[in-house]
PDB file of C-alpha atoms in Angstrom:
ATOM      1  CA  MET L  89     101.037  82.614  78.726  1.00 58.00           C
ATOM      2  CA  TYR L  90      99.355  85.653  80.347  1.00 74.00           C
ATOM      3  CA  GLN L  91      99.584  89.412  79.534  1.00 80.00           C
ATOM      4  CA  ARG L  92     101.162  91.532  82.298  1.00 82.00           C
ATOM      5  CA  HIS L  93      99.104  94.536  82.857  1.00 86.00           C
ATOM      6  CA  PRO L  94     100.985  98.126  83.277  1.00 83.00           C
ATOM      7  CA  TYR L  95      99.618  98.851  86.864  1.00 83.00           C
ATOM      8  CA  GLN L  96      96.709  96.448  87.697  1.00 88.00           C
ATOM      9  CA  TRP L  97      97.086  93.112  89.457  1.00 91.00           C
ATOM     10  CA  THR L  98      95.503  90.236  87.697  1.00 93.00           C
ATOM     11  CA  ILE L  99      94.070  87.789  90.400  1.00 95.00           C
ATOM     12  CA  HIS L 100      92.214  84.719  89.678  1.00 94.00           C
ATOM     13  CA  SER L 101      91.119  81.537  91.337  1.00 93.00           C
ATOM     14  CA  ALA L 102      92.816  78.223  89.421  1.00 87.00           C
ATOM     15  CA  PHE L 103      95.333  80.616  87.920  1.00 91.00           C
ATOM     16  CA  PRO L 104      98.517  78.508  87.301  1.00 90.00           C
ATOM     17  CA  GLY L 105     100.218  81.155  85.092  1.00 91.00           C
ATOM     18  CA  ALA L 106     100.427  83.482  88.253  1.00 94.00           C
ATOM     19  CA  ASP L 107     103.742  84.612  89.858  1.00 96.00           C
ATOM     20  CA  PHE L 108     102.682  83.458  93.133  1.00 96.00           C
ATOM     21  CA  TRP L 109      99.557  82.345  94.985  1.00 97.00           C
ATOM     22  CA  LEU L 110      97.610  83.156  98.394  1.00 96.00           C
ATOM     23  CA  LEU L 111      96.242  80.547 100.528  1.00 95.00           C
ATOM     24  CA  SER L 112      92.523  81.011 100.322  1.00 94.00           C
ATOM     25  CA  ARG L 113      91.280  78.144 102.535  1.00 92.00           C
ATOM     26  CA  HIS L 114      93.393  77.334 105.737  1.00 91.00           C
ATOM     27  CA  SER L 115      93.506  78.070 109.455  1.00 90.00           C
ATOM     28  CA  GLN L 116      93.685  81.693 110.397  1.00 87.00           C
ATOM     29  CA  GLU L 117      97.107  81.771 111.031  1.00 90.00           C
ATOM     30  CA  MET L 118      98.014  80.616 107.257  1.00 92.00           C
ATOM     31  CA  LEU L 119      95.107  82.314 105.495  1.00 93.00           C
ATOM     32  CA  GLY L 120      96.708  84.926 102.761  1.00 94.00           C
ATOM     33  CA  LYS L 121     100.053  83.427 103.052  1.00 96.00           C
ATOM     34  CA  PRO L 122     101.927  83.666  99.647  1.00 97.00           C
ATOM     35  CA  ILE L 123     103.358  80.330  98.143  1.00 97.00           C
ATOM     36  CA  GLN L 124     105.502  79.919  95.075  1.00 95.00           C
ATOM     37  CA  GLU L 125     103.762  76.453  93.839  1.00 94.00           C
ATOM     38  CA  TYR L 126     100.516  76.216  92.508  1.00 93.00           C
ATOM     39  CA  GLN L 127      97.959  74.538  94.519  1.00 90.00           C
ATOM     40  CA  LYS L 128      94.359  74.131  93.926  1.00 88.00           C
ATOM     41  CA  GLY L 129      92.307  76.309  95.540  1.00 86.00           C
ATOM     42  CA  CYS L 130      94.628  79.467  96.082  1.00 95.00           C
ATOM     43  CA  PHE L 131      94.417  82.499  94.332  1.00 96.00           C
ATOM     44  CA  GLY L 132      96.715  83.515  91.798  1.00 96.00           C
ATOM     45  CA  LEU L 133      98.279  86.819  91.501  1.00 96.00           C
ATOM     46  CA  LEU L 134     100.030  88.383  88.345  1.00 95.00           C
ATOM     47  CA  ALA L 135     102.112  91.319  89.488  1.00 93.00           C
ATOM     48  CA  PRO L 136     101.703  94.401  87.306  1.00 90.00           C
ATOM     49  CA  GLU L 137     104.632  95.605  84.939  1.00 89.00           C
ATOM     50  CA  CYS L 138     105.662  98.390  87.416  1.00 86.00           C
ATOM     51  CA  TYR L 139     106.589  95.616  89.967  1.00 88.00           C
ATOM     52  CA  ASP L 140     109.257  93.007  89.896  1.00 92.00           C
ATOM     53  CA  PRO L 141     107.428  89.620  90.745  1.00 93.00           C
ATOM     54  CA  ARG L 142     109.850  88.911  93.636  1.00 95.00           C
ATOM     55  CA  TYR L 143     109.174  92.195  95.097  1.00 92.00           C
ATOM     56  CA  ALA L 144     105.289  91.616  94.698  1.00 92.00           C
ATOM     57  CA  PHE L 145     105.815  88.432  96.752  1.00 96.00           C
ATOM     58  CA  TYR L 146     107.790  90.147  99.490  1.00 94.00           C
ATOM     59  CA  ARG L 147     104.945  92.635  99.864  1.00 90.00           C
ATOM     60  CA  CYS L 148     102.279  89.867 100.110  1.00 93.00           C
ATOM     61  CA  GLU L 149     104.640  88.107 102.554  1.00 95.00           C
ATOM     62  CA  TYR L 150     104.778  91.051 104.615  1.00 91.00           C
ATOM     63  CA  LEU L 151     100.926  91.467 104.766  1.00 91.00           C
ATOM     64  CA  TRP L 152     100.664  88.046 105.732  1.00 93.00           C
ATOM     65  CA  SER L 153     103.253  88.272 108.652  1.00 92.00           C
ATOM     66  CA  ASN L 154     101.628  91.428 109.854  1.00 89.00           C
ATOM     67  CA  GLN L 155      98.089  89.442 110.082  1.00 90.00           C
ATOM     68  CA  PHE L 156      96.453  91.685 107.336  1.00 90.00           C
ATOM     69  CA  TRP L 157      94.110  89.061 106.292  1.00 91.00           C
ATOM     70  CA  TYR L 158      92.902  88.362 109.635  1.00 91.00           C
ATOM     71  CA  SER L 159      89.932  90.819 109.243  1.00 89.00           C
ATOM     72  CA  TYR L 160      89.058  89.344 105.932  1.00 92.00           C
ATOM     73  CA  ALA L 161      88.510  85.773 107.013  1.00 92.00           C
ATOM     74  CA  TYR L 162      85.431  84.208 106.928  1.00 93.00           C
ATOM     75  CA  GLY L 163      84.043  80.985 108.707  1.00 89.00           C
ATOM     76  CA  SER L 164      83.231  79.942 112.191  1.00 78.00           C
ATOM     77  CA  LEU L 165      85.502  76.571 112.215  1.00 80.00           C
ATOM     78  CA  ASN L 166      89.368  76.365 112.289  1.00 84.00           C
ATOM     79  CA  LEU L 167      88.937  76.285 108.367  1.00 88.00           C
ATOM     80  CA  GLN L 168      88.624  79.954 107.422  1.00 91.00           C
ATOM     81  CA  HIS L 169      88.488  81.353 103.738  1.00 93.00           C
ATOM     82  CA  LEU L 170      89.051  84.502 101.781  1.00 95.00           C
ATOM     83  CA  ARG L 171      86.748  86.058  99.101  1.00 95.00           C
ATOM     84  CA  ILE L 172      88.447  86.751  95.846  1.00 95.00           C
ATOM     85  CA  THR L 173      86.457  89.957  95.890  1.00 95.00           C
ATOM     86  CA  ASP L 174      88.207  91.147  99.096  1.00 94.00           C
ATOM     87  CA  VAL L 175      91.599  90.197  97.542  1.00 94.00           C
ATOM     88  CA  LYS L 176      90.803  92.280  94.307  1.00 94.00           C
ATOM     89  CA  LYS L 177      89.568  95.097  96.439  1.00 92.00           C
ATOM     90  CA  VAL L 178      92.855  95.448  98.227  1.00 91.00           C
ATOM     91  CA  PHE L 179      94.926  95.378  95.230  1.00 90.00           C
ATOM     92  CA  LYS L 180      92.786  97.675  93.033  1.00 88.00           C
ATOM     93  CA  PRO L 181      94.616 100.798  91.682  1.00 83.00           C
ATOM     94  CA  GLY L 182      95.543 103.333  94.355  1.00 81.00           C
ATOM     95  CA  SER L 183      95.477 100.968  97.188  1.00 83.00           C
ATOM     96  CA  TYR L 184      97.734 101.579 100.190  1.00 80.00           C
ATOM     97  CA  ILE L 185      98.192 100.210 103.821  1.00 79.00           C
ATOM     98  CA  ILE L 186      99.816 101.917 107.001  1.00 80.00           C
ATOM     99  CA  SER L 187     102.331  99.404 108.353  1.00 75.00           C
ATOM    100  CA  PRO L 188     102.343  98.997 112.050  1.00 76.00           C
ATOM    101  CA  ALA L 189     105.548 101.347 112.226  1.00 78.00           C
ATOM    102  CA  GLY L 190     103.165 104.019 110.493  1.00 79.00           C
ATOM    103  CA  GLU L 191     104.853 103.699 107.281  1.00 78.00           C
ATOM    104  CA  LEU L 192     102.868 104.164 103.900  1.00 79.00           C
ATOM    105  CA  ILE L 193     102.848 100.942 101.772  1.00 77.00           C
ATOM    106  CA  VAL L 194     101.544 101.334  98.352  1.00 77.00           C
ATOM    107  CA  LEU L 195     100.235  98.187  96.989  1.00 78.00           C
ATOM    108  CA  THR L 196      99.265  99.465  93.483  1.00 76.00           C
ATOM    109  CA  PRO L 197     100.124 103.073  92.091  1.00 72.00           C
ATOM    110  CA  GLN L 198      97.231 105.479  91.443  1.00 68.00           C
ATOM    111  CA  LEU L 199      96.116 105.584  87.847  1.00 60.00           C
ATOM    112  CA  ALA L 200      97.275 108.920  86.028  1.00 55.00           C
ATOM    113  CA  THR L 201      94.838 111.305  85.013  1.00 54.00           C
ATOM    114  CA  ALA L 202      95.057 114.100  82.360  1.00 49.00           C
TER     115      ALA L 202
END
């Protein structure tokens, strides 16, 4: 069993103990799609304690449905892939995106500093 961090995402390849997984190799349309069953070659994400895992899955579904991962796709053929370093940068503490409707979406809360 993996320890859930208070505010950081845990992201690994070959991570069967994750809450859900992102397709890391597929066509551009499917790249980054969150799935709920472990498959070899996917990136596993364990949500931080501050997020319900179902809500975290929904957030990742939102990213995928808005083609967020298109700009992170590598490969020149039909088979595209994501780099785990890019996925980790997206979910680093203090990260957020602006939705197409102009709404702020916090992916990881900012670290508290004293």
